[in-house]
Amino acid sequence: MDAILVDLGRLLLKALPTFFLVLLLHFYLKHWFYKPLEKALEQRRQATEGARQAAQASLETAERKAAEYEAAIRAAR
């Protein structure tokens, strides 16, 4: 049992550099890759939503004007 624990301790000790390398890579990618990507995707979403809202407002205005014109035509008859 003691030999297994000693071997396990050596294995974990050898794995520490890999663990820290993966941890470092995680924070590096998070800062230099994921944050700019997230920012670009948010700007893209905002632009899409802005265009969608403008189109919806134009559609509502057109429908309102069409209803006014139809009411004016009915009143003229």
Coordinates of C-alpha atoms in Angstrom, one line a residue:
M1 CA 0.0 0.0 0.0
D2 CA 2.8 2.4 0.8
A3 CA 4.5 1.7 -2.5
I4 CA 1.3 2.6 -4.3
L5 CA 1.0 5.9 -2.4
V6 CA 4.7 6.7 -3.2
D7 CA 4.1 6.0 -6.9
L8 CA 1.0 8.0 -6.9
G9 CA 2.8 10.9 -5.3
R10 CA 5.6 10.8 -7.9
L11 CA 3.0 10.6 -10.7
L12 CA 1.2 13.7 -9.3
L13 CA 4.5 15.5 -8.9
K14 CA 5.4 14.8 -12.6
A15 CA 2.0 16.0 -13.7
L16 CA 2.3 19.4 -12.0
P17 CA 4.1 21.2 -14.9
T18 CA 1.4 19.9 -17.3
F19 CA -1.3 21.1 -14.9
F20 CA 0.2 24.6 -14.6
L21 CA 0.8 24.8 -18.4
V22 CA -2.9 24.0 -19.0
L23 CA -3.9 26.5 -16.4
L24 CA -1.7 29.2 -18.0
L25 CA -3.0 28.4 -21.4
H26 CA -6.6 28.7 -20.1
F27 CA -6.0 32.2 -18.8
Y28 CA -4.0 33.3 -21.8
L29 CA -6.8 32.2 -24.2
K30 CA -9.5 33.7 -22.0
H31 CA -7.8 37.1 -22.1
W32 CA -6.4 37.3 -25.6
F33 CA -8.9 35.2 -27.6
Y34 CA -12.3 34.8 -25.9
K35 CA -12.8 38.3 -24.7
P36 CA -12.2 39.9 -28.1
L37 CA -14.3 37.3 -29.7
E38 CA -17.1 37.9 -27.2
K39 CA -16.8 41.6 -27.8
A40 CA -17.0 41.2 -31.6
L41 CA -20.0 38.9 -31.3
E42 CA -21.8 41.3 -29.0
Q43 CA -21.2 44.2 -31.5
R44 CA -22.5 42.0 -34.3
R45 CA -25.6 41.1 -32.2
Q46 CA -26.2 44.7 -31.4
A47 CA -26.0 45.7 -35.1
T48 CA -28.4 42.9 -36.1
E49 CA -30.9 43.8 -33.4
G50 CA -30.6 47.5 -34.3
A51 CA -31.4 46.7 -37.9
R52 CA -34.2 44.4 -36.9
Q53 CA -35.8 47.1 -34.7
A54 CA -35.5 49.7 -37.4
A55 CA -37.2 47.4 -39.9
Q56 CA -39.9 46.6 -37.3
A57 CA -40.5 50.4 -36.8
S58 CA -40.7 51.0 -40.5
L59 CA -43.2 48.2 -40.9
E60 CA -45.4 49.6 -38.2
T61 CA -45.2 53.0 -39.7
A62 CA -46.2 51.6 -43.2
E63 CA -49.1 49.7 -41.7
R64 CA -50.3 52.7 -39.8
K65 CA -50.2 54.9 -42.9
A66 CA -51.9 52.2 -45.0
A67 CA -54.7 52.1 -42.4
E68 CA -55.0 55.9 -42.5
Y69 CA -55.2 55.9 -46.3
E70 CA -57.8 53.1 -46.4
A71 CA -59.9 55.0 -43.8
A72 CA -59.6 58.2 -45.9
I73 CA -60.7 56.3 -49.0
R74 CA -63.7 54.8 -47.2
A75 CA -64.7 58.3 -45.9
A76 CA -64.4 59.8 -49.3
R77 CA -66.8 57.2 -50.8

